[in-house]
C-alpha atoms as one frame of an Amber mdcrd trajectory, in Angstrom:
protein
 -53.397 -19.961-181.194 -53.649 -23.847-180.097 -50.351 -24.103-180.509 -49.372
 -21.192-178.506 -51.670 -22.174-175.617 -49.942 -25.904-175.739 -46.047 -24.646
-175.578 -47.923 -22.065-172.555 -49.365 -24.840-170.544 -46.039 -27.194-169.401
 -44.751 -23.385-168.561 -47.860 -22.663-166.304 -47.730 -25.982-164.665 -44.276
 -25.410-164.409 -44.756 -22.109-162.682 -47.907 -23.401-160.396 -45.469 -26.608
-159.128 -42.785 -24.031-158.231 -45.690 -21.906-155.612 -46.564 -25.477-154.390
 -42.895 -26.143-153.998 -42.753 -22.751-152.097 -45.244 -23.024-150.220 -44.350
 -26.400-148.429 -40.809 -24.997-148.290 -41.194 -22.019-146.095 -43.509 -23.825
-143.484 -40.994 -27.056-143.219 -38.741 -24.422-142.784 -40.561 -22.698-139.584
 -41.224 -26.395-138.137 -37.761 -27.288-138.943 -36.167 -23.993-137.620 -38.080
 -24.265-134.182 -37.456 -28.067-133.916 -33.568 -27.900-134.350 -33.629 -24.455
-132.428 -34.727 -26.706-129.727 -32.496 -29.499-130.213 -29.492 -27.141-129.947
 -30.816 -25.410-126.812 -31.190 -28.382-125.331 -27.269 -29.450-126.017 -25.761
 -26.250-124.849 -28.184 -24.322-122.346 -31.276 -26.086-121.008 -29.618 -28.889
-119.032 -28.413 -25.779-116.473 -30.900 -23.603-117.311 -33.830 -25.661-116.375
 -32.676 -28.983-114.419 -29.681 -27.121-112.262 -30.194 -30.083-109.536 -29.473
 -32.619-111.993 -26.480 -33.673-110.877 -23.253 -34.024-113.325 -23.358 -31.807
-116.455 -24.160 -35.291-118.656 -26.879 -36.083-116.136 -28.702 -32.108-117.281
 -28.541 -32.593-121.231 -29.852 -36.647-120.390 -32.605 -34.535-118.639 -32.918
 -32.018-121.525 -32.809 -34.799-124.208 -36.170 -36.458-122.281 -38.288 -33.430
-122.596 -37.156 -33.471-126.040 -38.217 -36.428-126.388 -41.564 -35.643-125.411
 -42.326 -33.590-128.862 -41.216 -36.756-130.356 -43.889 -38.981-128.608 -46.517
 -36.241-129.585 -45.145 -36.502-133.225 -47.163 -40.068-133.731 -50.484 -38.478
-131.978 -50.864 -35.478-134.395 -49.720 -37.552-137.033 -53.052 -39.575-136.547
 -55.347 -36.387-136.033 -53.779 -34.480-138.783 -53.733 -37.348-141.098 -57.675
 -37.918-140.318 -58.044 -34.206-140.888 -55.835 -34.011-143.837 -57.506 -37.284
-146.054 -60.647 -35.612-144.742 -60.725 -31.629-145.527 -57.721 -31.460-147.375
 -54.050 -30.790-147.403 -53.611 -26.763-147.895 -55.848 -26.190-144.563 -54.387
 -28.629-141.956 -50.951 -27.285-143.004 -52.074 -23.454-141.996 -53.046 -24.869
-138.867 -49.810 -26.603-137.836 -47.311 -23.672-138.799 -49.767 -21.191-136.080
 -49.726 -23.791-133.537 -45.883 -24.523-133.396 -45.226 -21.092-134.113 -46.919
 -20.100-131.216 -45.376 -23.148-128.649 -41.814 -21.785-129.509 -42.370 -18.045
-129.008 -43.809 -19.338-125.478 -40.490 -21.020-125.098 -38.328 -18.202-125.541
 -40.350 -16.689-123.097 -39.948 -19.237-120.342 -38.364 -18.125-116.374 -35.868
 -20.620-115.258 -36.132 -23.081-112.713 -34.039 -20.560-110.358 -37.255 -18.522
-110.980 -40.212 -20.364-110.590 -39.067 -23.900-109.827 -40.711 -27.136-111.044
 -43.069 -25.394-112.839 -40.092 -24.215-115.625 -39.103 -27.821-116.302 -43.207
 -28.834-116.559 -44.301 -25.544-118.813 -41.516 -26.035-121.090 -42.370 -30.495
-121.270 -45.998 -28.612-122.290 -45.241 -26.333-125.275 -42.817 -28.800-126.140
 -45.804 -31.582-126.546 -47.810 -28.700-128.731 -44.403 -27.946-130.632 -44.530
 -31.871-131.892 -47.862 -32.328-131.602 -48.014 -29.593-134.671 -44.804 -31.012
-136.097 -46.218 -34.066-136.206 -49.067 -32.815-138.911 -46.893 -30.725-140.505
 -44.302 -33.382-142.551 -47.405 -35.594-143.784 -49.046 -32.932-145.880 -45.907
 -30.806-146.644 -44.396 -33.410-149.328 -47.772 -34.704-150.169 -49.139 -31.311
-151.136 -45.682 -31.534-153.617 -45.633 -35.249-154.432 -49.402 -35.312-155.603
 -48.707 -32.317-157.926 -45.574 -33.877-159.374 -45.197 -35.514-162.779 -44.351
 -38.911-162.522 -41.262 -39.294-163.937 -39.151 -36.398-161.378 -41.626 -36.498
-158.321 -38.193 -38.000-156.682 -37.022 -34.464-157.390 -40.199 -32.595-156.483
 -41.077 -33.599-153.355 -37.425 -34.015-151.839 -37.410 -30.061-152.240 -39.348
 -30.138-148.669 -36.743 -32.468-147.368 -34.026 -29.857-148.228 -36.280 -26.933
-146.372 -35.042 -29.070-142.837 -31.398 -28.017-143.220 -32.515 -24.445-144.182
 -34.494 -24.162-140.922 -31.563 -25.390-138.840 -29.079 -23.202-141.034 -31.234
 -20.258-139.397 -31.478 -20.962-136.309 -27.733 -21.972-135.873 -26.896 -19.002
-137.680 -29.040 -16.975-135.213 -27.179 -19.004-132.166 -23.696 -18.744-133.571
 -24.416 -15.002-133.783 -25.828 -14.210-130.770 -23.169 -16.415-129.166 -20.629
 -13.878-130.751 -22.033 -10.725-129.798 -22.788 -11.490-126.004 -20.575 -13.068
-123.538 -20.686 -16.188-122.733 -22.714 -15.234-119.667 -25.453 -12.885-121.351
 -25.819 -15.531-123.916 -26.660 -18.828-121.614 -28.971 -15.792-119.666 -31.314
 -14.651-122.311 -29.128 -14.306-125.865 -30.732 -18.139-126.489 -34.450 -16.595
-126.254 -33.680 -14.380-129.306 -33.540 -16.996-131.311 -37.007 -19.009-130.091
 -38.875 -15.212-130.929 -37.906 -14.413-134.277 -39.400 -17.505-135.117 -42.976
 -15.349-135.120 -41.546 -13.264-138.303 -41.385 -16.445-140.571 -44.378 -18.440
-139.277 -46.667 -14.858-140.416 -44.688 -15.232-143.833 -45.505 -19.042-144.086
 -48.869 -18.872-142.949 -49.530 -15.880-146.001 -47.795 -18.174-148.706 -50.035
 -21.301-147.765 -53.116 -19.422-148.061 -52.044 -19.047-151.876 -51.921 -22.787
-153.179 -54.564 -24.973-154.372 -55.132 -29.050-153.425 -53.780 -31.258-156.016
 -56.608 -32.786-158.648 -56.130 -35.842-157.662 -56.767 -35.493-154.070 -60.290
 -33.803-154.974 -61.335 -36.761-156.552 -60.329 -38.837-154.036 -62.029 -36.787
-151.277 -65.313 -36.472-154.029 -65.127 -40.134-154.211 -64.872 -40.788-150.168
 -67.949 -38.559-149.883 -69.776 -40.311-153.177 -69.205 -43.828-151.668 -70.266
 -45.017-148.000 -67.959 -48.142-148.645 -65.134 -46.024-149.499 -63.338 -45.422
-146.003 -59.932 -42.682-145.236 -57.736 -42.475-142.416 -55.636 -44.053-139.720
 -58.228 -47.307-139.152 -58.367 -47.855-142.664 -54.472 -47.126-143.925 -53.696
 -49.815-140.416 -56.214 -52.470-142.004 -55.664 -51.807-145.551 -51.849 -51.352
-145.903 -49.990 -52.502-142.560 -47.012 -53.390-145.274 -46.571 -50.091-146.183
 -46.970 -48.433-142.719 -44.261 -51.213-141.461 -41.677 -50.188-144.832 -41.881
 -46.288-144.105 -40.632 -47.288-140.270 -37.884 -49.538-141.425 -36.907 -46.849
-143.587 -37.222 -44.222-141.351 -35.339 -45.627-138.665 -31.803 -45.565-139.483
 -32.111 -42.277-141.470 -33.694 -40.527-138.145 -30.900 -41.958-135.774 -28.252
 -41.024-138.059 -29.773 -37.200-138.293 -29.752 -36.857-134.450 -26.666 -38.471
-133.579 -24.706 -35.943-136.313 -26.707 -32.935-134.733 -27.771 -33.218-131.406
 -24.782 -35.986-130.157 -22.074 -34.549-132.008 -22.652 -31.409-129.854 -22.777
 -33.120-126.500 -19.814 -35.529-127.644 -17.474 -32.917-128.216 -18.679 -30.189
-125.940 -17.994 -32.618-122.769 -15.673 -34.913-123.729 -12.972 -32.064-125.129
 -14.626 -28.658-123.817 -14.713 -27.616-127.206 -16.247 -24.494-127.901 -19.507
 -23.675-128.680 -19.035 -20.835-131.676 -16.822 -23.244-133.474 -19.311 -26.668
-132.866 -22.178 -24.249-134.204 -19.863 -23.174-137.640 -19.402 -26.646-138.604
 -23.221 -27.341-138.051 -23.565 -24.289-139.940 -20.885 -25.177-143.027 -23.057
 -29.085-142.948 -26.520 -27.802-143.132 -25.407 -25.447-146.155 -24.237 -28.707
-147.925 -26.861 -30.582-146.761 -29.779 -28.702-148.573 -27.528 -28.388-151.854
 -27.309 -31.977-151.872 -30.847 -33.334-151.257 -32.693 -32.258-154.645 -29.721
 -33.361-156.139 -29.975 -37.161-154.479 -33.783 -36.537-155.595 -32.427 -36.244
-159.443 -30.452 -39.544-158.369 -33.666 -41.640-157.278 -35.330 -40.824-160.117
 -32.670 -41.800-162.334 -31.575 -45.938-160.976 -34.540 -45.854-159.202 -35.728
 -45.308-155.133 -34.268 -48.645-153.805 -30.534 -48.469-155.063 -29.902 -44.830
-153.565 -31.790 -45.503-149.867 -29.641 -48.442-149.566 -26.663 -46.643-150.346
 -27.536 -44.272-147.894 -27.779 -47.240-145.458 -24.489 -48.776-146.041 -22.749
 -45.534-145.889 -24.453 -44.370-142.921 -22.994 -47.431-141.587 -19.709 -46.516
-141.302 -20.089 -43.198-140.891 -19.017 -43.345-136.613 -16.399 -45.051-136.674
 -14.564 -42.690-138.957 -16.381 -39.203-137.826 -15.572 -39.943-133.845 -11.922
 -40.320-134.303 -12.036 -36.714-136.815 -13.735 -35.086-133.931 -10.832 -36.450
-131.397  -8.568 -34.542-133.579  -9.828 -30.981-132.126  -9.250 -30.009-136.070
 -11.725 -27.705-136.549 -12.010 -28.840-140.963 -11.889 -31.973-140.152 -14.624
 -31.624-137.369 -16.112 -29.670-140.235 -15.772 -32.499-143.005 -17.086 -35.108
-140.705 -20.383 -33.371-139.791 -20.995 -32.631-143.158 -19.776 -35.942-144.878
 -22.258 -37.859-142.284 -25.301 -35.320-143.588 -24.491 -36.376-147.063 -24.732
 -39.797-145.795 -28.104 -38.688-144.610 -29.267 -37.289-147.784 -29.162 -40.542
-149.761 -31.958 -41.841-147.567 -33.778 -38.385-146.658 -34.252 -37.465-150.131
 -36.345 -39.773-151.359 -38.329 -40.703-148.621 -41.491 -38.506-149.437 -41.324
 -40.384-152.570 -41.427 -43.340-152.093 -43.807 -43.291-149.095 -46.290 -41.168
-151.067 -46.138 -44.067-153.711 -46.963 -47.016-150.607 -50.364 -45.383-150.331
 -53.575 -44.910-152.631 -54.546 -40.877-152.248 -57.906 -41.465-150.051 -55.233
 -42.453-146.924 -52.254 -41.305-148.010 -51.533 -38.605-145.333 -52.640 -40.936
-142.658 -50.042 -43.627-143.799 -47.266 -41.464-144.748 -47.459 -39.507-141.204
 -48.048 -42.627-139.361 -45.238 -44.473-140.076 -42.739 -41.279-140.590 -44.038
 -40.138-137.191 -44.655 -42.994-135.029 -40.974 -44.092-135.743 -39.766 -41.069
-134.362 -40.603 -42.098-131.128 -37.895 -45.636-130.748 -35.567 -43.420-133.386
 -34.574 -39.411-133.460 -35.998 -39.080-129.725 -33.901 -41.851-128.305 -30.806
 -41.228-130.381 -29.131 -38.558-128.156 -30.627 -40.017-124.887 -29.010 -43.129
-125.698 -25.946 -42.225-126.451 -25.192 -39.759-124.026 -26.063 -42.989-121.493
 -23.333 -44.891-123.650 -21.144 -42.094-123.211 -21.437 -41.824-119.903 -20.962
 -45.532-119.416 -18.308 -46.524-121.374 -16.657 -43.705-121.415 -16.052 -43.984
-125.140 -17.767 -43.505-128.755 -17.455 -47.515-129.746 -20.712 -47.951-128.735
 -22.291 -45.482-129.724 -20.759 -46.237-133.353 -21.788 -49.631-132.963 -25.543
 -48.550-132.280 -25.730 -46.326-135.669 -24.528 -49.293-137.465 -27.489 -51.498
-136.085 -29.876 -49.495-136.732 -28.379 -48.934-140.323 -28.784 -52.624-141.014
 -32.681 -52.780-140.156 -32.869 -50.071-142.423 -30.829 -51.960-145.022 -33.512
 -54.940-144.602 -36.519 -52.875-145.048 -35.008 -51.245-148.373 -34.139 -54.555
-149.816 -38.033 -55.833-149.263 -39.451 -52.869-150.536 -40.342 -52.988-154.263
 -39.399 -50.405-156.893 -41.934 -47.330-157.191 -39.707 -45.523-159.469 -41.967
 -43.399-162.234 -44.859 -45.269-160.503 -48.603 -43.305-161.490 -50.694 -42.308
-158.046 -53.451 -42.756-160.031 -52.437 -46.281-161.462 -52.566 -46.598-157.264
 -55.488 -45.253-156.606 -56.926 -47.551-159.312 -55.822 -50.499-158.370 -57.116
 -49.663-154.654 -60.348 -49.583-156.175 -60.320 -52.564-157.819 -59.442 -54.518
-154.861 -62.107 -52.970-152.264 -64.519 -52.368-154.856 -64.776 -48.878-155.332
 -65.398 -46.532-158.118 -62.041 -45.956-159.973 -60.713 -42.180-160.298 -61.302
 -40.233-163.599 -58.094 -37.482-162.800 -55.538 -37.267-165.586 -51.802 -37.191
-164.361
């Protein structure tokens, strides 16, 4: 009987990882959906639809791009409250909040009357659900992986926890697919009129199935002892104040990392759009097939590059990533020039694969800069707060190259910066490969003085 009940229990754990897995899945994939549903919208139809007095057609997506910025700057401030919350009360909770409260912002958005309708007050309702649409966002990525990473076994929680980094180009497979077929069916003209908002309401059907799937998971053990020990110990502190006076390394090494990887992602999706959509008229079904065609790639190579930092370790693969990502422009602009719709298509996708080497392991290796009783706080404050100089500028900056130059060089020349401060920050990271969270949370307590954790890995 012992014997039977120790081959059942890997199985079990096994089984209760994969729910966990789930679980974060399907709500990255509702944030991720809505966020890139945005993203597109704002490339092909808001610059008209809600800043018609803009000026040239460039000058409408530059306006676009800014209130898409603004979810970005909101990123950073629920990354703080949701952290606080999420060290505090728990991950499993905060995360049912976030998946209502963006789901909610983008049905209101599809929902929106056009500045032909009501004026100033389109542009300034849809800069508000935008802030609660990152605002939410902003909570959401934190506690997603780290509801994964903290149940993973040492030795593959590369693999694990890059499983919610492969839910983003399942979200933006859906809502592309929705766009590219609602941009079939209608005419051009009943699509830029209200096809679009089909897309921004069937987001409500997959935040209810998100929101039921959360309610079903449990916290991981060794988050309960860190939360048992917060509340045991009045010296033993949690949160944003403590993860900024504690660890202002690690907060500082998630931002270099983040910061190439989030240009790069933006750029490929958002500029790509703009770039050829302006520059050769190129039309919008086909642009939204090869973002289609990438993202499909895209989420069968991210566990895989998970496998991969788990094998030769998280600092060899990121830096590939950055070197890679490096050159990526000044191949991919000249492909695009071409007006060959595969090799549009290989150039998208090769630069997501580009992405992937840095994207997968991220929740790794952040999760593993942090000791559990601050973890969310640091992981979501320097993911987030990043956002803000990186994915939100990308396409506004660009498009202003564009516009300026008159040609991609620069804009090429901009990736490959910010590839090389990414390149730094990998090189002075150390190696967290196989590391133990509780081996962290140990040695945390040794060096403020609190009681150790008793939670077996």
């Amino acid at each position: 009987m012992s014997d039977s009940n120790t081959a059942a229990a890997p199985q079990q754990e096994a089984s209760g990882l994969k729910r966990i897995v789930a679980a974060s899945m399907v709500g990255t994939v509702v944030e991720w959906y809505e966020f890139f549903l945005y993203a597109t919208a704002a490339s092909l139809i808001f610059g008209t639809f809600f800043f018609p007095d803009a000026g040239t057609e460039l000058d409408g997506i530059i306006a676009a791009f800014l209130t898409y910025a603004v979810g970005f700057i909101a990123r950073p401030l629920g990354g703080i409250v949701f952290g606080q919350i999420g060290d505090r009360l728990g991950r499993k909770h905060t995360l049912q909040v976030t998946i209502i409260l963006v789901g909610v912002a983008t049905f209101l958005m599809g929902c929106l009357p056009g500045f032909n309708a009501i004026g100033y007050w389109a542009p300034a309702l849809l800069v508000l659900l935008r802030f609660i649409q990152g605002f939410a966002v902003g909570g959401e990525w934190g506690g997603a992986v780290l509801l994964v990473a903290e149940h993973s076994p040492n030795r593959s929680r590369g693999f694990w926890a890059s499983w919610p980094q492969a839910a983003v180009p399942v979200g933006n497979l859906l809502a592309t697919l929705i766009l590219l077929g609602m941009s079939w069916i209608l005419p051009a003209e009943q699509f830029q009129g209200w096809g679009w908002r089909v897309a921004f309401w069937a987001s409500a059907i997959v935040v209810i199935i998100g929101y039921y799937i959360r309610t079903h998971v449990s916290e991981a053990p060794i988050f309960l002892e860190a939360r048992a020990q917060v509340e045991a110990e009045k010296a033993a502190a949690y949160g944003v104040l403590e993860v900024v006076k504690r660890y202002p390394r690690g907060i500082f090494g998630a931002m270099g990392l983040r910061f190439a990887e989030n240009i790069l992602y933006y750029i490929i999706v958002s500029f790509t759009i703009v770039y050829l959509k302006t520059v050769h008229a190129y039309d919008t079904s086909q642009l939204l097939l090869a973002l289609l065609v990438a993202h499909a790639i895209h989420f069968v190579v991210i566990p895989q590059v998970g496998r991969l930092s788990d094998a030769f370790g998280r600092k060899p693969v990121y830096l590939a990533g950055a070197v890679l990502g490096a050159t990526w422009p000044f191949f991919a602009f000249p492909m695009f020039d071409t007006l060959n719709p595969f090799l549009i298509i290989a150039a998208v996708t090769v630069g997501l694969c580009f992405h992937a080497l840095m994207y997968a392991g991220q929740p790794a290796i952040m999760a593993e800069m942090f000791p559990t009783r601050m973890r969310y706080s640091g992981v979501s404050l320097g993911y987030q707060v990043t956002s803000i100089v990186a994915g939100s500028m990308a396409p506004i900056i660009a498009t202003a190259l564009l516009q300026d130059f008159g040609t991609w060089l620069p804009v090429a020349v901009y990736v490959a910066a910010a590839c090389a401060v990414t390149a730094v920050a990998v090189i002075t990271l150390k190696e967290t490969r196989g590391v133990s969270l509780l081996d962290i949370d140990e040695a945390d307590a040794r060096r403020h003085g609190l009681r150790p954790a008793k939670v077996a890995q």
